[in-house]
PDB file of C-alpha atoms in Angstrom:
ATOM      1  CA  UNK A   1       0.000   0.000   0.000  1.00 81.00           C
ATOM      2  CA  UNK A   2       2.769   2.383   0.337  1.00 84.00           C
ATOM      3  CA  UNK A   3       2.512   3.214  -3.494  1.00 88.00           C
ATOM      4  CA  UNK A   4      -0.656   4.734  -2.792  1.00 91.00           C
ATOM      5  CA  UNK A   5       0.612   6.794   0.028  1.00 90.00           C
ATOM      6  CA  UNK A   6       3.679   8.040  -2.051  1.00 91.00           C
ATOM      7  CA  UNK A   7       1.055   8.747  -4.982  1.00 94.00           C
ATOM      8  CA  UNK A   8      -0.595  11.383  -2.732  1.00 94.00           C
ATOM      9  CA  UNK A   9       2.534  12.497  -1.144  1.00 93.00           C
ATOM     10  CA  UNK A  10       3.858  13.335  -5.039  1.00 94.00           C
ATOM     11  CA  UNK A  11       0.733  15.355  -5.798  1.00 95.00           C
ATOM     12  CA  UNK A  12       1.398  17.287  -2.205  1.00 96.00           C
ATOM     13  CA  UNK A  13       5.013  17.870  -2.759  1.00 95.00           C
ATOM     14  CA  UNK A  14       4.239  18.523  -6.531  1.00 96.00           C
ATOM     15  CA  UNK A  15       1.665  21.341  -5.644  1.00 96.00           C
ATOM     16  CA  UNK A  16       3.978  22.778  -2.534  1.00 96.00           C
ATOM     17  CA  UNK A  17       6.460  23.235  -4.513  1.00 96.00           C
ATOM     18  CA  UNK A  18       5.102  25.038  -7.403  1.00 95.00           C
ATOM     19  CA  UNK A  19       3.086  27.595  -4.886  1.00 95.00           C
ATOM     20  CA  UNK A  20       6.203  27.920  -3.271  1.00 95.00           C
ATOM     21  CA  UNK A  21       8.110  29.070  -6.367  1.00 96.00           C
ATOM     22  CA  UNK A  22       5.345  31.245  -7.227  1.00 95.00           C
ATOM     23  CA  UNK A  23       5.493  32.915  -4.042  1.00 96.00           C
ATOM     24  CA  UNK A  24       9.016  33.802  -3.963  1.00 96.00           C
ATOM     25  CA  UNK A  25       8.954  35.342  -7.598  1.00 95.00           C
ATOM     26  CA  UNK A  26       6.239  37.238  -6.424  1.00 94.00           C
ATOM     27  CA  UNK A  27       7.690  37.777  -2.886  1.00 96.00           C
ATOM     28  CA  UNK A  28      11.159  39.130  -4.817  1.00 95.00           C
ATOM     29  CA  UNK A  29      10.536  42.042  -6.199  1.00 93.00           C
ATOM     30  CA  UNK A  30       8.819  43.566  -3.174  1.00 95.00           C
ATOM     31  CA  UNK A  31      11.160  42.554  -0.532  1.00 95.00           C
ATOM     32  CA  UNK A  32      14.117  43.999  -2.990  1.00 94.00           C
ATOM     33  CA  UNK A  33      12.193  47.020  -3.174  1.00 93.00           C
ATOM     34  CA  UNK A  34      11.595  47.286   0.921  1.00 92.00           C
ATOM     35  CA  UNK A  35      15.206  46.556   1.498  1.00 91.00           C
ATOM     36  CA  UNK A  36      16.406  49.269  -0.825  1.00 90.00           C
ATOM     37  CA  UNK A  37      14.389  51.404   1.390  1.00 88.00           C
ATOM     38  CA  UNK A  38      15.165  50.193   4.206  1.00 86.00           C
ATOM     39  CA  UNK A  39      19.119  50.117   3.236  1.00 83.00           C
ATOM     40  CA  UNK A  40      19.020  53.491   1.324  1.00 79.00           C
ATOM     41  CA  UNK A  41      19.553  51.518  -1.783  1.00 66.00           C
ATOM     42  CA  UNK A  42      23.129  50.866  -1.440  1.00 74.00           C
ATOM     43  CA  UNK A  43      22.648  46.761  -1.519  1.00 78.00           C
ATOM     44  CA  UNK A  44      20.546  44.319  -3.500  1.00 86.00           C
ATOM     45  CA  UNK A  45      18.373  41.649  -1.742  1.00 93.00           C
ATOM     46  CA  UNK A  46      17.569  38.343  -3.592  1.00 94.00           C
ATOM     47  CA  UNK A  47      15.643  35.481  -3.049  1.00 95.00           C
ATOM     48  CA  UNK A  48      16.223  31.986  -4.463  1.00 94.00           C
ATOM     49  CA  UNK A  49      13.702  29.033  -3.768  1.00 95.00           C
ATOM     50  CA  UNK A  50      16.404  26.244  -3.164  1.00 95.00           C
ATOM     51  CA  UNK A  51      14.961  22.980  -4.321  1.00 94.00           C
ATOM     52  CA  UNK A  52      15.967  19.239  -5.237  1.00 91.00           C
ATOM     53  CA  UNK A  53      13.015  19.107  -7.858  1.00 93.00           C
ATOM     54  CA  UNK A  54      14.207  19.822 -11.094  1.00 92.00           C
ATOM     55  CA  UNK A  55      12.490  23.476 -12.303  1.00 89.00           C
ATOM     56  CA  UNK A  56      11.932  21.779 -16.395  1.00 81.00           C
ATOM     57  CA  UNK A  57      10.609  18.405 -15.433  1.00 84.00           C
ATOM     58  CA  UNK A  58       6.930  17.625 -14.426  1.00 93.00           C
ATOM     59  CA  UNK A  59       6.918  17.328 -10.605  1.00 95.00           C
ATOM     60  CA  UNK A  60       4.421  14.403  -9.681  1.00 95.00           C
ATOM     61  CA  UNK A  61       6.600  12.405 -12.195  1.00 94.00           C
ATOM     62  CA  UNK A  62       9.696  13.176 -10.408  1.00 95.00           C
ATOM     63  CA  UNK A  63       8.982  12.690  -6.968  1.00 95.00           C
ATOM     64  CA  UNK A  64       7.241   8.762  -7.498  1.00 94.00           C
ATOM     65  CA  UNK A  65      10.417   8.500  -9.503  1.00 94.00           C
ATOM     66  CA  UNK A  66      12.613   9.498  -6.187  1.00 94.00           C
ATOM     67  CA  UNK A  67       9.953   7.896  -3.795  1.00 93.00           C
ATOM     68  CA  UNK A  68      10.359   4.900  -5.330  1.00 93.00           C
ATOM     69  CA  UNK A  69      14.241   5.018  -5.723  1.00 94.00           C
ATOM     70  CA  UNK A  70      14.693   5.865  -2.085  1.00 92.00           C
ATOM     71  CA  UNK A  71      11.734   3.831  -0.534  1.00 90.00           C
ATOM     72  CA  UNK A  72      13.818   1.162   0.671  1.00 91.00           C
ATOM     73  CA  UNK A  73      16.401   3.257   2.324  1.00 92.00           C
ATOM     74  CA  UNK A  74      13.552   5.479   4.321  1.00 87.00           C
ATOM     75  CA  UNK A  75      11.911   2.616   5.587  1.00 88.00           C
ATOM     76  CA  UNK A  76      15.166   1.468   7.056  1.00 91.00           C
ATOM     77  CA  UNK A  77      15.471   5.179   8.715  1.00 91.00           C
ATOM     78  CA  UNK A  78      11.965   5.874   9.498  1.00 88.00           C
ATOM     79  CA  UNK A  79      12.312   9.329   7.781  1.00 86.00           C
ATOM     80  CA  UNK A  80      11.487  10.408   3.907  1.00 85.00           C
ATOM     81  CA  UNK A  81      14.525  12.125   1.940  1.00 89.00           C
ATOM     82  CA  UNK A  82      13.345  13.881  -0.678  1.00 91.00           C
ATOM     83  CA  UNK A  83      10.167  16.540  -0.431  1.00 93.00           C
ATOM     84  CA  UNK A  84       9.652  20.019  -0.540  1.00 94.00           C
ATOM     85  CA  UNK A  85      10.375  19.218   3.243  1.00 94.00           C
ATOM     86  CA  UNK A  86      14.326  19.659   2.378  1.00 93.00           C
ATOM     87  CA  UNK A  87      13.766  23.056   0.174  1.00 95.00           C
ATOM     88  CA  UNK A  88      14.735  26.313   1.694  1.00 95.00           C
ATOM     89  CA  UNK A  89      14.307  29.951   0.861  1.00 94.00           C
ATOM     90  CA  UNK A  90      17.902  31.239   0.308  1.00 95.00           C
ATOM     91  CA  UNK A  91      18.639  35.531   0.631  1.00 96.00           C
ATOM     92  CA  UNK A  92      22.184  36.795  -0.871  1.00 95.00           C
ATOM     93  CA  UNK A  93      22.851  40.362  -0.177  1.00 93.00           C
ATOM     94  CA  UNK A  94      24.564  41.316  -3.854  1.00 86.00           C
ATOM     95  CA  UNK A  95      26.178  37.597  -4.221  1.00 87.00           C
ATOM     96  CA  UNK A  96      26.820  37.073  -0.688  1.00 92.00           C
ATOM     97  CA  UNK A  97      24.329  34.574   1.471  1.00 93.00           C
ATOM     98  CA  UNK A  98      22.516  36.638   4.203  1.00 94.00           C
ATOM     99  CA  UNK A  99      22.968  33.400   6.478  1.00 92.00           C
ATOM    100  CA  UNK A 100      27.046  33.853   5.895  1.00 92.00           C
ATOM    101  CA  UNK A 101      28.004  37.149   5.504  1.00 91.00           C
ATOM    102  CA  UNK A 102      25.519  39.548   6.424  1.00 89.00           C
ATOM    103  CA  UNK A 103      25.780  41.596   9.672  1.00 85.00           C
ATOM    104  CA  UNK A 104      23.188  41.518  12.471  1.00 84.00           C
ATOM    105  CA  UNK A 105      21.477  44.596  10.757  1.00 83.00           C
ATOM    106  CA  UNK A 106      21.662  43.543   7.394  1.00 87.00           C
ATOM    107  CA  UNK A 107      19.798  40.249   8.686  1.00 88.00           C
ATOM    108  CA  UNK A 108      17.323  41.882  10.613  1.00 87.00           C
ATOM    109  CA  UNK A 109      16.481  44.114   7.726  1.00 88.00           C
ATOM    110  CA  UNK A 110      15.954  41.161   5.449  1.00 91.00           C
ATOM    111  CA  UNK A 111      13.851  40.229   7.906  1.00 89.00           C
ATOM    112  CA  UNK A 112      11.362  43.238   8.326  1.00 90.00           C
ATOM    113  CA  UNK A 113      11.777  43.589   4.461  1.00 92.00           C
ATOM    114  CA  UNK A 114      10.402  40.269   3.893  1.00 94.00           C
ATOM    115  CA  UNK A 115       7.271  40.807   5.701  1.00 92.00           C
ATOM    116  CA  UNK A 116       6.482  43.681   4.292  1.00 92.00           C
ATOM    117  CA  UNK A 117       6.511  41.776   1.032  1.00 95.00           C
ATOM    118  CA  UNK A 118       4.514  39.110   2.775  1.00 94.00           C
ATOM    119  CA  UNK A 119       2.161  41.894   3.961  1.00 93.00           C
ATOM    120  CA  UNK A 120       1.394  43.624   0.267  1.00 93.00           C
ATOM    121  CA  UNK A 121       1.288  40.271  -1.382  1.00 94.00           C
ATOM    122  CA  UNK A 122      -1.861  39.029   0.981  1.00 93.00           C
ATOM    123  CA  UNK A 123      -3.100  42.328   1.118  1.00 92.00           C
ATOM    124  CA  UNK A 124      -3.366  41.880  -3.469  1.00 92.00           C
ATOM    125  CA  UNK A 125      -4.389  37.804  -2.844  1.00 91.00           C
ATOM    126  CA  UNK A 126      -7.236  38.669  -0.117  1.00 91.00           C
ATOM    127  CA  UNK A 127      -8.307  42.158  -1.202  1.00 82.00           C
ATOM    128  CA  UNK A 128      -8.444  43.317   1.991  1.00 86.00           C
ATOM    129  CA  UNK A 129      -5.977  45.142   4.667  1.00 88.00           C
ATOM    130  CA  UNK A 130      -3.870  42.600   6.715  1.00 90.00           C
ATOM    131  CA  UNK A 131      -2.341  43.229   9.978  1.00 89.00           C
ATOM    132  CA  UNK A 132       1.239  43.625  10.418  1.00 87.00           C
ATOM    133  CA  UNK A 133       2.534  42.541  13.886  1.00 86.00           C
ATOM    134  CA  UNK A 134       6.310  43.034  14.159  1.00 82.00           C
ATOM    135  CA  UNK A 135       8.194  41.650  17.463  1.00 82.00           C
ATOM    136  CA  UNK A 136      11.351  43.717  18.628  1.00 77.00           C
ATOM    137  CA  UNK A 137      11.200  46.135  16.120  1.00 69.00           C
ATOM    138  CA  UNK A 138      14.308  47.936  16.857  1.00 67.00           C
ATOM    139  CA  UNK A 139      16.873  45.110  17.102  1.00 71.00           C
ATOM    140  CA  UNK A 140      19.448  44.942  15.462  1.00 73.00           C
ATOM    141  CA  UNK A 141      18.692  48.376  13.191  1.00 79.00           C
ATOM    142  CA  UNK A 142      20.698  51.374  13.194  1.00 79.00           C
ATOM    143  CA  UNK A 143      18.711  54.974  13.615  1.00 80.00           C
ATOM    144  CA  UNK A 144      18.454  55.028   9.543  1.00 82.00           C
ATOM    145  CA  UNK A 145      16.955  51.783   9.142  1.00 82.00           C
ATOM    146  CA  UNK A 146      14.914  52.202  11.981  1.00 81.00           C
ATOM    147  CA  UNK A 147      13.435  55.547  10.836  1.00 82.00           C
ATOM    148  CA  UNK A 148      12.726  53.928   7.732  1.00 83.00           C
ATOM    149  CA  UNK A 149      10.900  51.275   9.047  1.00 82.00           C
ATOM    150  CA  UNK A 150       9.000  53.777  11.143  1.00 81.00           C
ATOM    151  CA  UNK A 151       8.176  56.027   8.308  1.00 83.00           C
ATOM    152  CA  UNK A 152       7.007  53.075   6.109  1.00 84.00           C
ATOM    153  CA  UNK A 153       4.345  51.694   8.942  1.00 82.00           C
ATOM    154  CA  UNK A 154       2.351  55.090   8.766  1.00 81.00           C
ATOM    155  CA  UNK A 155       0.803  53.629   5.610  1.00 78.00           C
ATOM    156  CA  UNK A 156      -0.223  50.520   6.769  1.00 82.00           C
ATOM    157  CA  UNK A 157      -3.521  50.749   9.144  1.00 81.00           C
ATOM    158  CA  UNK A 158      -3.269  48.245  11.800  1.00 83.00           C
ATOM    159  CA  UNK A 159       0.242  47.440  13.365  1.00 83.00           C
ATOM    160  CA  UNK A 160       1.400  45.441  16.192  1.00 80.00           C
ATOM    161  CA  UNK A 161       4.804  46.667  17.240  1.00 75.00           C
ATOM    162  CA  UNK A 162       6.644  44.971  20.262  1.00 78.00           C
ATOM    163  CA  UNK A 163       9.991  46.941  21.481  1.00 74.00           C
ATOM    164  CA  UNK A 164      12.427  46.783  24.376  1.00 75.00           C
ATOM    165  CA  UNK A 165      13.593  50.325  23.817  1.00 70.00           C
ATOM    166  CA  UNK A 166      11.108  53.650  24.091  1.00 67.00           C
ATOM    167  CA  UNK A 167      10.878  55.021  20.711  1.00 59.00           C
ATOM    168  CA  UNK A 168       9.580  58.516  19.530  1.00 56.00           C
ATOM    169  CA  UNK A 169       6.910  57.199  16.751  1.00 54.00           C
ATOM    170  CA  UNK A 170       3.777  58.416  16.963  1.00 51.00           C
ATOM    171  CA  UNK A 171       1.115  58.364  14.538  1.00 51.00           C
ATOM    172  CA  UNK A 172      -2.425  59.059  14.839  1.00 51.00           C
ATOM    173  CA  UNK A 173      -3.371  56.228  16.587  1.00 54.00           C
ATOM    174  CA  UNK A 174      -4.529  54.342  19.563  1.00 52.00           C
ATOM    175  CA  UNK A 175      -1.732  53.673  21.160  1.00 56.00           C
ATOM    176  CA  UNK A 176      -1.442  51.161  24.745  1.00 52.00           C
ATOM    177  CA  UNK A 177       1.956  51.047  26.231  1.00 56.00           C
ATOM    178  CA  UNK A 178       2.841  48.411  28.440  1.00 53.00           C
ATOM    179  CA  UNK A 179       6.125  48.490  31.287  1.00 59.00           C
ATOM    180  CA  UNK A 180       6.916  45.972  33.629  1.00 60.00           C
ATOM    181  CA  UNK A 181       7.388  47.096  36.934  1.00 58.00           C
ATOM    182  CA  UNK A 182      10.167  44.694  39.016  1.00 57.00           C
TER     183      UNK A 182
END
């Protein structure tokens, strides 16, 4: 029976990946363009959908094909090898990989860039006004990036913002501040 299993597991993995690769070509553009402004366009952010599935063969084909070929060996581990499972989303600064080379800003702007992106591209698949939440909005950022970010949230209408530092951003708004007393 496990031929039946790995049938629906190929149309899964088939379908995953494809909306994935979708999503990041979509995704790309806009997170360049936040990261530019969030940079002062002096660097180049790119995203790269990192996948074992060949990009010019049919999917479903290829992954019975590798089910198959590796079925013996993941029964023996308890543990599948190939899937969309083992893809990754890869960022390179210019040529460099964000996970290598960039610095703790550079990272965290990648970061806030990316959900921006995230944010306009559900706000144009829904057709209506997500929220943004963003946790610990100032780490990591210097005082340009973090004006940036700042100036680019008075667009968006409802935003979560966490912070361990007190920040001079105020926008019409309801605002709740929280401090922990020790």
């Amino acid at each position: 029976t496990i031929e039946s299993w790995e049938y629906e597991m190929a149309n899964s993995a088939a379908y995953v990946t494809t909306q994935r690769r979708k999503a990041v070509v979509e995704l790309q553009e806009r997170a360049e363009r936040f990261y530019c402004l969030f940079s002062g366009e002096k660097e180049r952010l790119q995203l790269f959908y990192k996948s074992g599935a060949p990009k010019e063969k049919e999917l479903k084909p290829y992954y019975l094909e590798q089910f198959a070929r590796c079925r013996q060996k993941e029964m023996l581990l308890g543990f599948t090898f190939v899937g969309p499972h083992k893809d990754d989303l890869v960022f390179a600064i210019g040529d460099q990989d964000v996970k290598v080379y960039a610095s703790e800003g550079q990272k965290r702007s990648v970061v806030v860039a990316l959900k921006f992106a995230e944010w306009e591209r559900l706000k144009s698949l829904a057709d209506e006004v997500p929220l943004m939440l963003l946790d610990d909005v100032s780490m990591g950022l210097d005082d340009y990036r973090r004006q940036k970010l700042f100036d680019s949230l008075i667009n968006l209408q409802q935003v979560f913002l966490t912070s361990t530092q007190e920040h001079n951003f105020v926008v019409p708004s309801h605002e709740i501040n929280l401090a922990m007393s020790h």
